[in-house]
Structure formats: C-alpha cells, structure tokens
Amino acid sequence: FYHMDLYGSKERFDIFPEEPSGRGDRSLGDTRRESALSSEKVQCPQEVGYDLEKEVAELAKMYGLDEDREKELELLGGHLEKVESRWPPARTEKAGLQGSIYNRSKSSSSVKDPSQSTKQQGLPDEASQGENQSKARADDEAESSIWSRGGLSSGGMSDEWNSQAVSEEEEEEEEEEEEAADVFCSTCKIPIRAFDKLFGEHKDHEVAQLPSAVESEKEEIHKNMCKLEEQIAQMENVASHLEEIFITVEENFGRQEQNFEVHYNDAVQVLAQKYEEQLEALGEEKRQKLEALYEQLVSCGKHLDTCKELTDETQELFLENDKAEFMKVKSFNYILFFPYNHRLEEFLKQEVNLELSTLPDFEERVIDVSEVEQLMNSINAIPAPCAPVINPQAPNAATGTSLRVCWGLFSDDTVECYQLSYQPVSNERHSDGQGEHTLKVKETYCTITDLLPNTQYEFWVSALNASGISPPSERAVYVTAPSPPIIKNKKIRSCENAALVCWESRDINPVDSYTVELSKLTDEENDDVITESIVGIPNCEVLIHLQPTQKYHICVRAQNLGGSSERSEPVLIDTTGTCFYLNEDTAHPLLAILDDGFTISCDELENPECDLPVYDNSFTRCIAILGSLIPFPGKHYWEVEVEEDTEYRIGVAFENTPRHGHLGANNSSWCMRHIITPSRHKYEFLHSGMTPDIRITVPPRRIGILLDYENCRLSFFNADIAQHLHTFNSHFQHYVHPCFALETPGILRIHTGITTPLWTAL
C-alpha cells in the first residue's frame, strides 16, 4: 500500500555517512548535496499530500474490484477511515523527522560556509574549484574535530541513526501486527483486517462483521456444548446402566453359587444316605447267609450223630458170634428189637438235604442315583418367587385418566415378569367394562391408562418365573386425578379491585381442594406475563383481589391425593368496572332475557299474577329480575339504557326482598321509577313506598347508578348529560342485588364493566 523505498532506501541510513576508503577526497559539500536531495525526496509526500481513497480506487480499478467490492466496502464500513487515519500520520511523522534531520544538516553546512552556497549557484572555474576543495577539506577537518570534541564521531552518528531506523521499522511492524482485526474470515475461521480482505490473501474469501461472527460462533459453541452435554448424559446413563448390570451379574453369580452349593450338599447327603442303606442291606444279607449255613451245619451234625448211633447199635447186634446167644438176646429183647428196627426204618426213610442252604455269592447291588441326578439337574432350576410388595400411591403420580403403580420384590428370587391386576373399588361401574383387568409387565412399575377421573382403584401384583407364580401382594388403593372444573361464567362478579369466581366439579366423588391460577395480560402481546396461584380452596368459589384496569385470565384446577387436574377453560376478567349477571331464577315468567344476557324485554303485559310456571325465587307480581349479588366493598357503577315510552323501575334490593310485591314499596329495596302521565314524564325515587318531590325536565335515556357501600349512598345520574338526579342515604346492612322491572312492554339494556366517571364525585 505504501512504497517502502522512502523508508528502506539506502539514503535513509546515510544521514551522516562514513567516508569510504579510497575516496578521501570526497567533500562534505557533496555529502550535504546528497542529503539535501534525499531531504527533498522525503519531504515530497508531505508537500504533495496523500490521498488514500484515490489510491484505493486506482488499485481496485487495476484489479477489477471496483464493482465486485462495493458490498464488501459497505460491509467493512468505516474501517478504511480507521486505516487512513492511522497509517499516513505515522509515515508523515517519520518523513518529517527525517526531513528535519536533513534540513538541520543542510542548515549547519550553510552557516559554516555561506559563500560556498553562493558559488554553487554558478559554474565554478578550475581555480575556484581547487579553492573550494581545499576549503572543504579544511571544513571537514574542522567539523571532524568539532564532532570529536563533542564525543561523537561520524561513524558513531551513522550507527546511531542506523539503529534508530531499524527500531522504527520494528515499531512499524509491531503496530501492523497489533492492529485490531476488523472483520472475520468465514473461510479461514480467523479474524482479519479490512486491508487483508481487499488486497491480502483473504480477498476472495467470505467475510462477516466481527460482532456478528462472534455471536454466531457463540451460538455454535452453545449448540456444541448442548450436544456435548447430551452425549455426557447419555454416556452417564450408559455407565450407570453398566454399573447396574455389573452389580446384577455379581448378585446372580452369588445366588447361583449358593444354589449350586446347596444342591451339591443335598446330592452328597443323598449319596451318603444311599451308601449307608446299601451297606446295611449288604450286612443283613451276610448275616442271613451265615445263619442259614450255621443252621444247615447244625442239622447235618445232628443227622450225622444219629447215623453214628444207629450204626454202632447195629454193629453191636450183628457182630455177636453166638447165634444162640443172639437169638436168646433177641428173643429176650424181642419187645425192644422191633421198635429199634422201626426206628431205623423211619430214619432211613428220611431224606437228607445235601444241597447248600445258601450260596456264598452276594447279589450285585446298584445304588439308585436317579434322585441324585434329579438334584443335580435341579441346580439350574429356580424356586417360585415370593409375593411382591406394592407401594402406596405417590403424590402427583396420576392424571385424570391414568395411574402410575410401583411395587418391589424384597427377596433374591428370580422373576421373569409380573402380573398386575386392578379393578375399581366400587362395583357400580362394572357394567361399563370397568371390571377386573390383568396385564403382564417386565418392570416393577406400570402406567395404567383409560381410567375414570377421580375414581379409586385397587391394585395387586404377583411375580412369575419358570417354576410358577407367587402369591398376590396386599391390595393397594390408588385414586385418579379429578376432572377439570367448569367455571360458571354467568356467576362471576368483579369490580375494579376484586373478583368472585364460581365453578362446579365434574366428578361424582368429592375432591380435596381447588387451586385458582390467574395470569395478567398485557396490551402489547396479549399474553400471560405474570402468573399467581391461590391454593387450598375448599369450596367452589373464591374472592380474588386484583389490580384496577387490568385484564386477567383465570383457570381452576381440582386437587386430590392422586394429583392435580388439568386446567379448566380460562375466563377473561376485566377490572375496569363492576360486572354482574342477571339471575334467571328470579325473573318473572313474562320477562325475557335476550341472547346477550344483559337485555330484558316484555312483549305483552298480561295479568302479572298469571298461572305461568314460576321458580321458587321468582317475582310473581312485579315483572322484575335481580342481578347477581355485589359482594365487594367500595364503589360500583353501572348504566341502564331505557326508552322514553317505557315505564320501568331500576335500583338495588336485598336478597330477601318480597317476590310478591313491587320494587321500592318496601324497606328492602331502593329504586327509580318512571311512569308516563297524560301531562308529563314522572320520576319517583322509592324506598318503603315513599318518594321525594323531584321534577326532571330532561328525560334520561341512559341512567347511571352509583352504589357506594362505604359512604352508604345510592345515586342516580343522567349519564348523557352528566346530571345528578337523586341520592339515597341509607345504611346497607347487607350486600345488595341490582334490580330491574318493566311496567309496560319494552326493553332495558344493562351495561356493566364501566369505569366510574369522574363527574359522579362532583
């Protein structure tokens, strides 16, 4: 942008140049002439001036940027002015400094030899040149001695100015580096100067204003931070889930290890029992064999003894040599011989069992391990779970049509799923499909939908696994949240600083309390800006203190143990004046209320005491109607639009004013009466049947009524001309109702919500 040859040239550093060796005859005048020329060259930019915008335009035209850079120049704004105001003064100051140094050198030389400057104007001859050269040498020597005496040589001065020039260049570079960035390069994502955008490496890049780029980067960082927080939350959830799985694996391993140990001990115990049983049976078999063999051996011994005995006796008989003796003995023992022979025959007839009574081998015994196998196979089998424990209902865990039920299993049993059952506490609605229901869930909680509002349900749960189902838990009673209440619009009354709101419940079962939410509306946005809540309201109405001349949205919620209902439909309340509605229950049968709710009419005047059906609270003689009660202290104002040819009565009355009488004819009502006589319009202000003598010359078409509880006044005005008509001074022992009556066919239009006019206080 700036030609650096003015500052980086050799002349800049040769303000006080050293004499090179071999050119000792160079005169100081030549040096001064070169210094003067250099000073003129440096001072030129100061004399001519520096037009930055012109040079920018020329460069832009040279590079074809005059049209393409218009928008970018607008985007850069005043940054060029900043560049212009910063760069040229610094350059000019340096140039001026150098120029002053050159001028000082020039002036010093001119003072030392004024004749020399005079002679230099013309062409010197040879003599004058020699003379000048000798004088120049003398001057140089004198000047050299002067500089030497001053402690400064020409070489030292040159070094000093060289260092000064280098430091100036370094300061210049530092200023360029420290220059604040003006715009933001969207391509490189770094702040840059406006100069770099026009003629630097960023000239083809997209740029933006630095504040907007900072805001954009902040938004991007905020988005990335939100994403990072989401990832952190996800990772924390995964880590928490992994920790739960880790703990579950440890718990399952412990249970399986314990179960395996129990089954192993049972199997070992069964095997030991089988071993003992088989060993005992083997011993019993051994004993039986030995006993049988012993008995057989004893029997054989006995038989053998008998055989030997018989053999011996027989031998004794047959071995006798003397036959005569034998016969003698035989005959002698004849009686004994035959029994012996018989005995021998009988013995021989006996069969001798020579077979073994038992075998020496034992029968093979096999231990029955089927029971052990069953035990081993049942290691992985799990027992049926214990009964779960259902939790009591948590606060605010229900809506009007849903319930969240939770339970727990306080044992180490393995559960595959749960079986949740529920039914309404009352069986009256079973015909509507609300009988007992059962569903299976995996978790220890479940949200039941499609329920009835403000209704109690009992729940019980069982646990299931492969081995069976647990006993059911104890039954717990849950209740759904109530339905949204319904605000009675026609029973809302309000004034400048309060409102009485009434509603009704849509549920059969009672609720615990109600909450009223009110939001102030603004004229600019017509949206909720301030929200307040009134909680713990036991009844279906509430008196709310409000601010004058404001608009409010009011909603109601019902509360019970299950939680809060949805918000009711909002109603708009304007506190610019007193608002009330007409009580249809008090209207005479001949009196009609039009669709707007504030206009009453009577088309035909029959016998007021007709046989038409009436309510218990209706007027029967006077064709009248009461407005809703005004239960707020202070002043209340409303207006009634009438017709000149209509006879009417308007005013206020107590709740217990007689329904079979006329308004104003008793001490419980105050009213203004208009009747038409053949001569004039007559106006009466009646209370207890008495009226003052007042003549009204201008028949009012719009009558204003001001009720002042605090000052015990009831005033009537001609609202069209701001004329005061009459004021009752009476102490109202109770709050009163506005009252209206027609004595001839006609209509009355009632206007409420009107700000009390200032002229009513005059």
Coordinates of N, CA and C in Angstrom, one line a residue, residues 97-233:
L97 N 10.4 13.8 10.4 CA 11.6 13.7 11.2 C 12.9 13.6 10.4
Q98 N 12.8 12.8 9.4 CA 14.0 12.7 8.6 C 14.3 14.0 7.8
G99 N 13.2 14.6 7.4 CA 13.4 15.9 6.7 C 14.0 16.9 7.6
S100 N 13.5 16.9 8.8 CA 14.1 17.9 9.7 C 15.6 17.6 10.0
I101 N 15.9 16.3 10.0 CA 17.3 16.0 10.2 C 18.2 16.4 9.0
Y102 N 17.6 16.2 7.8 CA 18.4 16.6 6.6 C 18.5 18.1 6.6
N103 N 17.4 18.8 6.9 CA 17.4 20.3 6.9 C 18.4 20.8 7.9
R104 N 18.5 20.1 9.1 CA 19.4 20.6 10.1 C 20.8 20.4 9.6
S105 N 21.1 19.3 8.9 CA 22.4 19.1 8.3 C 22.7 20.2 7.3
K106 N 21.7 20.5 6.5 CA 21.9 21.5 5.4 C 22.1 22.8 6.0
S107 N 21.3 23.2 7.0 CA 21.5 24.5 7.5 C 22.8 24.7 8.2
S108 N 23.3 23.6 8.9 CA 24.6 23.7 9.6 C 25.7 23.9 8.6
S109 N 25.6 23.3 7.4 CA 26.6 23.5 6.4 C 26.5 24.8 5.8
S110 N 25.3 25.4 5.7 CA 25.2 26.7 5.1 C 25.7 27.7 6.0
V111 N 25.6 27.5 7.3 CA 26.1 28.5 8.3 C 27.6 28.5 8.3
K112 N 28.2 27.4 8.2 CA 29.6 27.2 8.2 C 30.3 27.9 7.0
D113 N 29.7 27.8 5.8 CA 30.3 28.3 4.6 C 29.3 28.9 3.7
P114 N 28.8 30.1 4.0 CA 27.8 30.8 3.2 C 28.2 31.1 1.8
S115 N 29.5 31.4 1.6 CA 30.0 31.7 0.3 C 30.0 30.5 -0.6
Q116 N 30.1 29.3 0.0 CA 30.1 28.1 -0.8 C 28.7 27.9 -1.5
S117 N 27.6 28.1 -0.7 CA 26.3 28.0 -1.3 C 26.1 29.0 -2.4
T118 N 26.7 30.2 -2.3 CA 26.6 31.2 -3.3 C 27.3 30.8 -4.6
K119 N 28.5 30.2 -4.3 CA 29.3 29.9 -5.5 C 28.7 28.7 -6.2
Q120 N 28.0 27.9 -5.5 CA 27.5 26.7 -6.1 C 26.4 27.0 -7.1
Q121 N 25.8 28.2 -7.0 CA 24.7 28.6 -7.9 C 25.2 28.7 -9.4
G122 N 26.5 29.1 -9.6 CA 27.0 29.2 -10.9 C 28.0 28.0 -11.2
L123 N 28.6 28.1 -12.4 CA 29.6 27.1 -12.8 C 31.0 27.6 -12.3
P124 N 31.6 26.9 -11.4 CA 32.9 27.4 -10.9 C 34.0 27.0 -11.9
D125 N 35.0 27.9 -11.9 CA 36.2 27.6 -12.7 C 37.1 26.7 -12.0
E126 N 38.3 26.4 -12.6 CA 39.2 25.5 -12.0 C 39.8 26.0 -10.8
A127 N 40.1 27.3 -10.8 CA 40.8 27.9 -9.6 C 39.8 27.9 -8.4
S128 N 38.6 28.3 -8.8 CA 37.6 28.3 -7.7 C 37.3 26.9 -7.2
Q129 N 37.4 25.9 -8.1 CA 37.1 24.5 -7.6 C 38.2 24.1 -6.7
G130 N 39.5 24.4 -7.1 CA 40.6 24.0 -6.2 C 40.5 24.6 -4.9
E131 N 40.1 26.0 -5.0 CA 40.0 26.7 -3.7 C 38.9 26.0 -2.9
N132 N 37.8 25.7 -3.5 CA 36.7 25.1 -2.8 C 37.1 23.8 -2.2
Q133 N 37.8 23.0 -3.0 CA 38.2 21.7 -2.4 C 39.1 21.9 -1.2
S134 N 40.0 22.8 -1.3 CA 40.9 23.0 -0.1 C 40.1 23.5 1.1
K135 N 39.2 24.4 0.8 CA 38.3 24.9 1.9 C 37.4 23.7 2.5
A136 N 37.0 22.9 1.6 CA 36.1 21.8 2.0 C 36.9 20.8 2.9
R137 N 38.2 20.6 2.5 CA 39.0 19.7 3.4 C 39.2 20.3 4.7
A138 N 39.5 21.6 4.7 CA 39.6 22.3 6.0 C 38.4 22.3 6.8
D139 N 37.3 22.5 6.2 CA 36.0 22.5 6.9 C 35.7 21.1 7.4
D140 N 36.0 20.1 6.6 CA 35.8 18.7 7.1 C 36.6 18.4 8.3
E141 N 37.9 18.8 8.2 CA 38.8 18.6 9.4 C 38.3 19.3 10.6
A142 N 37.8 20.6 10.3 CA 37.3 21.3 11.5 C 36.0 20.7 12.0
E143 N 35.2 20.3 11.1 CA 33.9 19.7 11.6 C 34.2 18.3 12.3
S144 N 35.2 17.6 11.7 CA 35.6 16.3 12.3 C 36.1 16.5 13.7
S145 N 36.9 17.6 13.9 CA 37.4 17.9 15.2 C 36.3 18.3 16.2
I146 N 35.4 19.1 15.6 CA 34.2 19.5 16.5 C 33.5 18.3 16.9
W147 N 33.1 17.4 16.0 CA 32.4 16.2 16.4 C 33.2 15.3 17.3
S148 N 34.6 15.3 17.1 CA 35.4 14.5 18.0 C 35.4 15.1 19.4
R149 N 35.5 16.5 19.5 CA 35.4 17.1 20.8 C 34.1 16.9 21.4
G150 N 33.0 16.9 20.7 CA 31.7 16.6 21.3 C 31.5 15.2 21.7
G151 N 32.5 14.4 21.4 CA 32.3 12.9 21.9 C 31.5 12.1 20.9
L152 N 31.4 12.6 19.6 CA 30.5 11.9 18.7 C 31.3 11.9 17.3
S153 N 31.6 10.8 16.8 CA 32.3 10.7 15.5 C 31.2 10.5 14.5
S154 N 31.6 10.7 13.2 CA 30.7 10.5 12.1 C 30.3 9.0 12.1
G155 N 31.2 8.1 12.3 CA 30.9 6.7 12.3 C 29.9 6.4 13.4
G156 N 30.1 6.9 14.6 CA 29.1 6.7 15.7 C 27.7 7.3 15.4
M157 N 27.7 8.4 14.8 CA 26.4 9.0 14.4 C 25.7 8.1 13.4
S158 N 26.4 7.6 12.4 CA 25.8 6.7 11.5 C 25.2 5.5 12.1
D159 N 26.0 4.9 13.1 CA 25.5 3.7 13.8 C 24.2 4.1 14.6
E160 N 24.2 5.2 15.2 CA 23.1 5.6 16.0 C 21.8 5.8 15.1
W161 N 22.0 6.4 14.0 CA 20.8 6.6 13.1 C 20.4 5.3 12.4
N162 N 21.4 4.4 12.2 CA 21.0 3.1 11.7 C 20.2 2.3 12.7
S163 N 20.6 2.3 13.9 CA 19.8 1.6 15.0 C 18.4 2.3 15.1
Q164 N 18.4 3.6 15.0 CA 17.1 4.3 15.1 C 16.2 3.9 14.0
A165 N 16.7 3.8 12.8 CA 15.9 3.4 11.7 C 15.4 2.0 11.8
V166 N 16.2 1.1 12.3 CA 15.8 -0.3 12.5 C 14.7 -0.4 13.6
S167 N 14.9 0.4 14.7 CA 13.9 0.3 15.7 C 12.6 0.9 15.2
E168 N 12.6 1.9 14.3 CA 11.4 2.5 13.8 C 10.7 1.4 12.9
E169 N 11.5 0.7 12.1 CA 10.9 -0.3 11.3 C 10.2 -1.4 12.2
E170 N 10.9 -1.8 13.3 CA 10.3 -2.8 14.2 C 9.0 -2.3 14.8
E171 N 9.0 -1.0 15.2 CA 7.8 -0.5 15.8 C 6.7 -0.4 14.8
E172 N 7.1 -0.1 13.5 CA 6.1 -0.1 12.5 C 5.5 -1.5 12.3
E173 N 6.3 -2.5 12.2 CA 5.8 -3.9 12.1 C 5.0 -4.3 13.3
E174 N 5.4 -3.9 14.5 CA 4.6 -4.2 15.7 C 3.2 -3.6 15.6
E175 N 3.2 -2.3 15.1 CA 1.9 -1.6 15.0 C 1.0 -2.3 14.0
E176 N 1.7 -2.8 12.9 CA 0.9 -3.5 11.9 C 0.3 -4.8 12.5
E177 N 1.2 -5.5 13.3 CA 0.7 -6.8 13.9 C -0.3 -6.5 15.0
E178 N -0.1 -5.4 15.8 CA -1.1 -5.2 16.9 C -2.3 -4.5 16.4
E179 N -2.4 -4.1 15.2 CA -3.7 -3.5 14.7 C -4.8 -4.5 14.9
A180 N -5.9 -4.0 15.5 CA -7.1 -4.8 15.8 C -7.7 -5.3 14.5
A181 N -8.2 -6.6 14.6 CA -8.9 -7.2 13.5 C -10.2 -6.5 13.3
D182 N -10.6 -6.3 12.1 CA -11.9 -5.6 11.8 C -13.0 -6.5 11.4
V183 N -12.7 -7.5 10.7 CA -13.7 -8.4 10.1 C -13.3 -9.9 10.4
F184 N -14.2 -10.8 10.1 CA -14.0 -12.2 10.4 C -14.1 -12.9 9.1
C185 N -13.0 -13.7 8.8 CA -13.0 -14.5 7.6 C -13.7 -15.8 7.8
S186 N -14.9 -16.0 7.1 CA -15.7 -17.2 7.3 C -15.0 -18.4 6.7
T187 N -14.1 -18.2 5.7 CA -13.5 -19.4 5.1 C -12.4 -19.9 6.0
C188 N -11.5 -19.0 6.5 CA -10.4 -19.4 7.3 C -10.7 -19.5 8.8
K189 N -11.9 -19.0 9.2 CA -12.3 -19.0 10.6 C -11.4 -18.3 11.5
I190 N -10.9 -17.1 11.0 CA -10.0 -16.3 11.8 C -10.3 -14.8 11.7
P191 N -10.1 -14.0 12.6 CA -10.3 -12.5 12.5 C -9.2 -11.9 11.6
I192 N -9.5 -11.0 10.7 CA -8.6 -10.4 9.8 C -8.8 -8.9 9.8
R193 N -7.9 -8.1 9.2 CA -8.1 -6.7 9.0 C -8.8 -6.4 7.7
A194 N -9.4 -5.3 7.6 CA -10.1 -4.9 6.4 C -9.2 -4.8 5.2
F195 N -7.9 -4.4 5.5 CA -6.9 -4.3 4.4 C -6.6 -5.6 3.8
D196 N -6.5 -6.7 4.7 CA -6.3 -8.0 4.2 C -7.4 -8.5 3.3
K197 N -8.6 -8.1 3.6 CA -9.8 -8.5 2.8 C -9.7 -7.9 1.4
L198 N -9.3 -6.7 1.3 CA -9.3 -6.0 0.0 C -8.1 -6.5 -0.9
F199 N -6.9 -6.5 -0.3 CA -5.7 -6.8 -1.1 C -4.8 -7.9 -0.5
G200 N -5.3 -8.6 0.5 CA -4.4 -9.6 1.0 C -4.8 -11.0 0.5
E201 N -4.4 -12.0 1.3 CA -4.7 -13.4 0.9 C -6.2 -13.8 1.1
H202 N -6.9 -12.9 1.8 CA -8.3 -13.2 2.0 C -9.3 -12.5 1.1
K203 N -8.8 -11.9 0.0 CA -9.6 -11.1 -0.8 C -10.8 -11.9 -1.5
D204 N -10.6 -13.2 -1.7 CA -11.6 -14.0 -2.3 C -12.5 -14.8 -1.3
H205 N -12.2 -14.5 -0.1 CA -13.0 -15.3 1.0 C -14.2 -14.5 1.4
E206 N -15.1 -15.2 2.0 CA -16.3 -14.6 2.6 C -16.0 -14.0 4.0
V207 N -16.4 -12.8 4.2 CA -16.2 -12.2 5.5 C -17.5 -11.7 6.1
A208 N -17.4 -11.5 7.4 CA -18.6 -11.0 8.1 C -18.2 -10.0 9.2
Q209 N -19.1 -9.2 9.7 CA -18.8 -8.3 10.7 C -18.3 -9.1 11.9
L210 N -17.3 -8.5 12.6 CA -16.7 -9.3 13.7 C -17.7 -9.5 14.9
P211 N -18.6 -8.5 15.3 CA -19.6 -8.8 16.3 C -20.5 -9.9 16.0
S212 N -21.0 -9.9 14.7 CA -22.0 -10.9 14.3 C -21.3 -12.3 14.2
A213 N -20.0 -12.3 13.8 CA -19.3 -13.5 13.7 C -19.1 -14.1 15.1
V214 N -18.8 -13.2 16.1 CA -18.6 -13.6 17.4 C -19.9 -14.2 18.0
E215 N -21.0 -13.5 17.7 CA -22.3 -14.1 18.2 C -22.6 -15.4 17.5
S216 N -22.3 -15.5 16.2 CA -22.5 -16.8 15.5 C -21.7 -17.9 16.1
E217 N -20.4 -17.6 16.4 CA -19.5 -18.6 17.0 C -20.0 -19.0 18.4
K218 N -20.5 -18.0 19.1 CA -21.0 -18.3 20.5 C -22.2 -19.2 20.4
E219 N -23.1 -18.9 19.4 CA -24.3 -19.8 19.2 C -23.8 -21.2 18.8
E220 N -22.8 -21.3 17.9 CA -22.3 -22.6 17.5 C -21.7 -23.3 18.7
I221 N -20.9 -22.6 19.5 CA -20.3 -23.2 20.7 C -21.4 -23.7 21.6
H222 N -22.4 -22.8 21.8 CA -23.5 -23.2 22.7 C -24.2 -24.5 22.2
K223 N -24.4 -24.6 20.9 CA -25.1 -25.8 20.4 C -24.2 -27.0 20.6
N224 N -22.9 -26.8 20.3 CA -22.0 -27.9 20.5 C -21.9 -28.3 22.0
M225 N -21.9 -27.3 22.8 CA -21.9 -27.6 24.3 C -23.2 -28.4 24.7
C226 N -24.3 -28.0 24.1 CA -25.6 -28.7 24.4 C -25.4 -30.2 23.9
K227 N -24.9 -30.3 22.7 CA -24.7 -31.7 22.2 C -23.8 -32.5 23.0
L228 N -22.7 -31.8 23.5 CA -21.7 -32.5 24.4 C -22.4 -32.9 25.7
E229 N -23.2 -32.0 26.2 CA -23.9 -32.3 27.5 C -24.9 -33.5 27.3
E230 N -25.5 -33.5 26.1 CA -26.4 -34.7 25.8 C -25.6 -35.9 25.7
Q231 N -24.4 -35.9 25.0 CA -23.6 -37.1 25.0 C -23.1 -37.5 26.3
I232 N -22.7 -36.5 27.2 CA -22.3 -36.8 28.5 C -23.4 -37.5 29.3
A233 N -24.6 -36.9 29.2 CA -25.8 -37.5 29.9 C -26.0 -38.9 29.4

